[in-house]
Short mmCIF file of C-alpha atoms in Angstrom, two decimals:
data_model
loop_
_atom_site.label_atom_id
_atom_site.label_comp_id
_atom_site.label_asym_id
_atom_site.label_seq_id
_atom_site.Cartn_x
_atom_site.Cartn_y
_atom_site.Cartn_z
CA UNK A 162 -25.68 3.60 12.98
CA UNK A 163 -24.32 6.44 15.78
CA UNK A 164 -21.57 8.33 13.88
CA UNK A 165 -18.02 8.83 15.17
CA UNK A 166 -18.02 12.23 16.38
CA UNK A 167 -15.96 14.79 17.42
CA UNK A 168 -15.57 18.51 18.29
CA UNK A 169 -13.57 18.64 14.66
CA UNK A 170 -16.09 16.01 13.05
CA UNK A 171 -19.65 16.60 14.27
CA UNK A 172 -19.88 20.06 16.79
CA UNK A 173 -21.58 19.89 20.00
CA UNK A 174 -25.05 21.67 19.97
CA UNK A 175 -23.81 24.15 22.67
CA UNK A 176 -20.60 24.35 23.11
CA UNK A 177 -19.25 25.72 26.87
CA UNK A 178 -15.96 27.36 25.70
CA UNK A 179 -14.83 28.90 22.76
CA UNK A 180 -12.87 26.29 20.49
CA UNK A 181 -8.97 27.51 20.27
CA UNK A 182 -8.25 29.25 17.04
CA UNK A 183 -6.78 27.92 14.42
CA UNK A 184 -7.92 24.68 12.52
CA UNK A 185 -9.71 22.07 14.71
CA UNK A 186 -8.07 18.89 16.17
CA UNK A 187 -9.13 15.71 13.88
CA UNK A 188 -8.98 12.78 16.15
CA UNK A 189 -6.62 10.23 14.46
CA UNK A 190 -8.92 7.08 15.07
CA UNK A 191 -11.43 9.09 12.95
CA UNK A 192 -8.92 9.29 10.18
CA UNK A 193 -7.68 5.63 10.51
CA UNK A 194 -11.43 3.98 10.23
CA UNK A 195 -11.68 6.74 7.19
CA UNK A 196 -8.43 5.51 5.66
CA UNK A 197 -9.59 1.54 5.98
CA UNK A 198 -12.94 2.55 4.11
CA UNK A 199 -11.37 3.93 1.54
CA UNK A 200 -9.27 0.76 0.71
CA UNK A 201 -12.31 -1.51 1.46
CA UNK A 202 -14.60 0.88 -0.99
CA UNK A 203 -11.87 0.76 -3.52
CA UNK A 204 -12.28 -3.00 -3.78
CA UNK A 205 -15.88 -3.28 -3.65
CA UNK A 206 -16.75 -1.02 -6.32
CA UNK A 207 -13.35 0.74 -8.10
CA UNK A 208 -12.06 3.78 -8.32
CA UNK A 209 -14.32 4.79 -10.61
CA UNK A 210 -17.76 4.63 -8.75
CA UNK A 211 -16.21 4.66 -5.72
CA UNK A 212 -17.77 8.43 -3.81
CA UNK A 213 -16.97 10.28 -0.49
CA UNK A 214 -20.78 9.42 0.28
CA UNK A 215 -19.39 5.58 0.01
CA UNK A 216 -16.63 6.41 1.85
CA UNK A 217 -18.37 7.79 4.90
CA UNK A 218 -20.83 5.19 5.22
CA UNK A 219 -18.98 2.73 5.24
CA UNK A 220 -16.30 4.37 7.94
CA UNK A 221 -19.44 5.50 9.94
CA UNK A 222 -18.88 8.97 9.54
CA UNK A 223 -20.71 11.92 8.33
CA UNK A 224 -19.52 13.25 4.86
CA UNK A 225 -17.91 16.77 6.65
CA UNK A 226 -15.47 14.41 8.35
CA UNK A 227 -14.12 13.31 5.14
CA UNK A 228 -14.09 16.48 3.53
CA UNK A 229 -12.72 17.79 6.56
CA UNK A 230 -9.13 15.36 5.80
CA UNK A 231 -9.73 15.66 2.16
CA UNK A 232 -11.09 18.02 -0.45
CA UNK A 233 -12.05 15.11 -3.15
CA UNK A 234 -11.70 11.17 -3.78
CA UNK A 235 -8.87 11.96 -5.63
CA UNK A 236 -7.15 13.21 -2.86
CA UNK A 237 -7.92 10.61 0.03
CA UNK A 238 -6.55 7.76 -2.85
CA UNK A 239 -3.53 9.74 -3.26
CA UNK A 240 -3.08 10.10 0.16
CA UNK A 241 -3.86 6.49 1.34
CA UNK A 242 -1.65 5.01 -2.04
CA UNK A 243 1.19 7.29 -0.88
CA UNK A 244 1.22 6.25 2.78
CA UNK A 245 1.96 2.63 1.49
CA UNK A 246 5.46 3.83 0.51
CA UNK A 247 6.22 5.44 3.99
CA UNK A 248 5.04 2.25 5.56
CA UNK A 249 7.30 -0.42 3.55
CA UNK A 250 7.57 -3.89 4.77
CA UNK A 251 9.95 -5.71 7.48
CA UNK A 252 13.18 -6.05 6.33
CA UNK A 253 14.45 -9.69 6.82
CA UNK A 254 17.72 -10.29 8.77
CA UNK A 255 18.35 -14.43 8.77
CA UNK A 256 21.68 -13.98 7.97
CA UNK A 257 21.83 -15.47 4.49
CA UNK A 258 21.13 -14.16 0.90
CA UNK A 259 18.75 -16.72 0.16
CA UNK A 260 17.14 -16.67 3.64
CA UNK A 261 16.35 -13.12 3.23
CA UNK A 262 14.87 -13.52 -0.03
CA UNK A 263 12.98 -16.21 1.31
CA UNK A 264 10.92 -14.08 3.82
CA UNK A 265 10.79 -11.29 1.91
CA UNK A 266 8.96 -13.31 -0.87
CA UNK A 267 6.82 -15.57 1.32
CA UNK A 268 5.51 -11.70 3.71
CA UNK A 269 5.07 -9.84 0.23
CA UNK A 270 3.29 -13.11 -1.65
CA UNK A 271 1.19 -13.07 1.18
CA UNK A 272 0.31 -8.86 0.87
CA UNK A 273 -0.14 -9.20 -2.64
CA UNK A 274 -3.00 -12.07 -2.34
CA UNK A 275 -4.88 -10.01 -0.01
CA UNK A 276 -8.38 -10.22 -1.60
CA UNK A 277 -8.35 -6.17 -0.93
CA UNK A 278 -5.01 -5.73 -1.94
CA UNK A 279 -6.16 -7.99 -5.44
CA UNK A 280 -8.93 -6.09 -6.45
CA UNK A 281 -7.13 -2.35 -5.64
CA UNK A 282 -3.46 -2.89 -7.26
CA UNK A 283 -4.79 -3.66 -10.48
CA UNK A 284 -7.86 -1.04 -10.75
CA UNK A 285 -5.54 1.62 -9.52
CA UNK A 286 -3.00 0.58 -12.27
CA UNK A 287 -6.27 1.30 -14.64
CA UNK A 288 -6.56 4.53 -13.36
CA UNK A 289 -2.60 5.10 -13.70
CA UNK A 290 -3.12 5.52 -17.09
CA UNK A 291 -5.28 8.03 -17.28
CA UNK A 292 -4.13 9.92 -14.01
CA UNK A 293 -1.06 11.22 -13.60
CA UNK A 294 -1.36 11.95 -9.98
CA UNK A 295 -2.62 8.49 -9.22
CA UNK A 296 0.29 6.87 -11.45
CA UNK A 297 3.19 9.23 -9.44
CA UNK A 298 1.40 7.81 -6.58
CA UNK A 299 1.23 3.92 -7.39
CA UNK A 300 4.58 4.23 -8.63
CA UNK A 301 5.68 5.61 -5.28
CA UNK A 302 3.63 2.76 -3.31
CA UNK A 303 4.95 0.03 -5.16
CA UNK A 304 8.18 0.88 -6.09
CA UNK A 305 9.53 2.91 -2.66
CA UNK A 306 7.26 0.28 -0.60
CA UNK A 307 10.12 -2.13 -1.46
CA UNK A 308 13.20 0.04 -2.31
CA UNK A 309 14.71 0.11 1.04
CA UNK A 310 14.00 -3.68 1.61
CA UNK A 311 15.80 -4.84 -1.05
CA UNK A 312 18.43 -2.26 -0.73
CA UNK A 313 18.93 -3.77 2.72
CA UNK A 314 18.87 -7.54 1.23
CA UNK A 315 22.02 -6.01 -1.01
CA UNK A 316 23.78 -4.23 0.84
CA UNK A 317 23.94 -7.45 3.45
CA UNK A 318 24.57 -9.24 1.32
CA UNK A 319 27.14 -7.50 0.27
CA UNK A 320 28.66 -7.11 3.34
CA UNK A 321 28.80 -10.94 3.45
CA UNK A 322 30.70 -11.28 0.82
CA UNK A 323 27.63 -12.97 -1.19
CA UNK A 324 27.26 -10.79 -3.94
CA UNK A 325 29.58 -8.32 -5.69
CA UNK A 326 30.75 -4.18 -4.22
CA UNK A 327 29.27 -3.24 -7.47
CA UNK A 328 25.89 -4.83 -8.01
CA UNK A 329 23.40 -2.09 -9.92
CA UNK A 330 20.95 -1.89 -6.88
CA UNK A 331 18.12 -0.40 -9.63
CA UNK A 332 18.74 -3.49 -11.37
CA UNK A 333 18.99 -5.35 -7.77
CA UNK A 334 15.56 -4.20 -7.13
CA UNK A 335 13.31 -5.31 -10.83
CA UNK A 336 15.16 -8.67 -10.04
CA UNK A 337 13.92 -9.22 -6.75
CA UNK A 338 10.74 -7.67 -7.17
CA UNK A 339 9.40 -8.01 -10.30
CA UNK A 340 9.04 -11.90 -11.02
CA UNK A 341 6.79 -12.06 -7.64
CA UNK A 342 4.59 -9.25 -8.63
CA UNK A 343 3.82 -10.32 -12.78
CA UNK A 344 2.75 -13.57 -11.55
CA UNK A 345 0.41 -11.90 -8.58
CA UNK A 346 -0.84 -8.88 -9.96
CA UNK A 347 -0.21 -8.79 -13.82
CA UNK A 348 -1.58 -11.94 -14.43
CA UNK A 349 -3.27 -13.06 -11.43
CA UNK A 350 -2.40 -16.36 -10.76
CA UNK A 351 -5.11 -17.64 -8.41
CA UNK A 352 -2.32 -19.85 -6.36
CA UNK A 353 1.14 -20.02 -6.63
CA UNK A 354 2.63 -23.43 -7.93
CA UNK A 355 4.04 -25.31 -5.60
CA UNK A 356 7.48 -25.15 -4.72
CA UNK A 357 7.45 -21.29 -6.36
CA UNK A 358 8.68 -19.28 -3.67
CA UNK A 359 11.74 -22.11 -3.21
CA UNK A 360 12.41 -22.04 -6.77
CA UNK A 361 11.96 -17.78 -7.23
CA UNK A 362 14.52 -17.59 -3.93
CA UNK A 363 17.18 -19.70 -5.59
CA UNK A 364 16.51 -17.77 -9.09
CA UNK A 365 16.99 -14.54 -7.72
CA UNK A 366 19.72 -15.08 -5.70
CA UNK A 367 21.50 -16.80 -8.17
CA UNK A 368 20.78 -13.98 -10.70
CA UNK A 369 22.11 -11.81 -7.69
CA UNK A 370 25.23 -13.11 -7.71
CA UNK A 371 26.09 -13.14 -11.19
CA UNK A 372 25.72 -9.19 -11.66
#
C-alpha cells in the first residue's frame, strides 16, 4: 500500500528549496485518517495491545507520521478521547421538554450502539482505573460531550415555563444522561426493549419537573 505522504510526513528525496523554519506543516487529512485508526485499532484489539505500529498501518502511514502528532499511544488516546468533548452532539430544538429529550435519546442511543463506539467506551473505562490521564480524559468525553446539551434542554425548558428557575442542572444532567448510558454501556444490553426510548423520555421529563 502507497503511504500518505507529505513534506512534514515522508521528505522528498531532493528537495528544490529550503523548507521554512520552524516546525513543518502536518497536512490535516493526514491527521484525520490517523485519528480514525486509532478509534478503529482501539476496538479491534484494546488499549492494551493496541501500538503506534498498529496505528500506522492501518491509517496507511509510516510510523514518523504518527510520532510526528504524538510522542506515545498514550498521547494520541488522550488526544482523540478529549476531542469527543469539544465535539458534543446536536442540541435538539422541537420546542417541547419531552420532544427534546426525545431526540436527544434516540441520536445518543444510536452513538452509543456504534459497534466501535461498544467495544472502546468500555475498554477505555478499564484503563480509567488504572490511568489517571485516560480517566480525566473519559470523564471529560463523556461527561462535557453532553453537558452543554442538556444544559440547553434545561435552560429551554425553563424558559418555557416546563420545569422550575431552580432545577440543580448537575443533578439535571445524571438524570438525563445516566439511565441511557447504564443500560448501553454498563451493562450492554444488545437491543433496547421496545417502547424504551418513549418510556425513558416520559421518565425523565417527569423526574425533570418534579426537582
Amino acid at each position: 500500500m502507497l503511504e500518505r505522504m507529505t513534506n512534514a510526513d515522508a521528505p522528498e528525496p531532493r528537495p528544490r528549496c529550503r523548507a521554512p523554519a520552524g516546525a513543518a506543516v502536518l497536512r490535516e487529512d493526514v491527521t484525520e485518517a490517523i485519528r480514525t485508526a486509532v478509534f478503529e485499532e482501539l476496538a479491534a484489539v484494546g488499549y492494551a495491545r493496541m501500538s503506534i505500529e498498529g496505528i500506522a498501518r492501518r491509517a496507511g502511514v509510516g510510523k514518523t507520521a504518527v510520532y510526528r502528532r504524538w510522542r506515545s499511544k498514550l498521547h494520541v488516546v488522550l488526544d482523540v478521547v478529549s476531542a469527543l468533548a469539544v465535539q458534543g452532539l446536536p442540541a435538539p430544538d422541537t420546542g417541547s421538554l419531552e420532544g427534546d429529550l426525545r431526540l436527544l435519546y434516540e441520536v445518543t442511543s444510536r452513538a452509543l450502539r456504534h459497534p466501535v463506539a461498544s467495544q472502546i467506551l468500555p475498554d477505555l473505562q478499564a484503563e480509567a482505573a488504572r490511568n489517571p490521564e485516560i480517566a480525566e480524559a473519559v470523564q471529560k468525553a463523556l461527561r462535557e460531550g453532553q453537558d452543554g446539551v442538556a444544559r440547553g434542554i434545561v435552560t429551554a425548558a425553563q424558559e418555557r415555563g416546563e420545569i422550575g428557575a431552580g432545577v440543580d442542572h448537575t443533578l439535571a444532567l445524571d438524570l438525563i444522561s445516566g439511565p441511557l448510558y447504564w443500560r448501553s454501556v454498563v451493562i450492554r444490553s444488545p437491543k433496547l426493549p421496545k417502547g424504551y426510548l418513549d418510556g425513558l423520555t416520559r421518565a425523565t421529563a417527569q423526574a425533570l419537573k418534579a426537582l
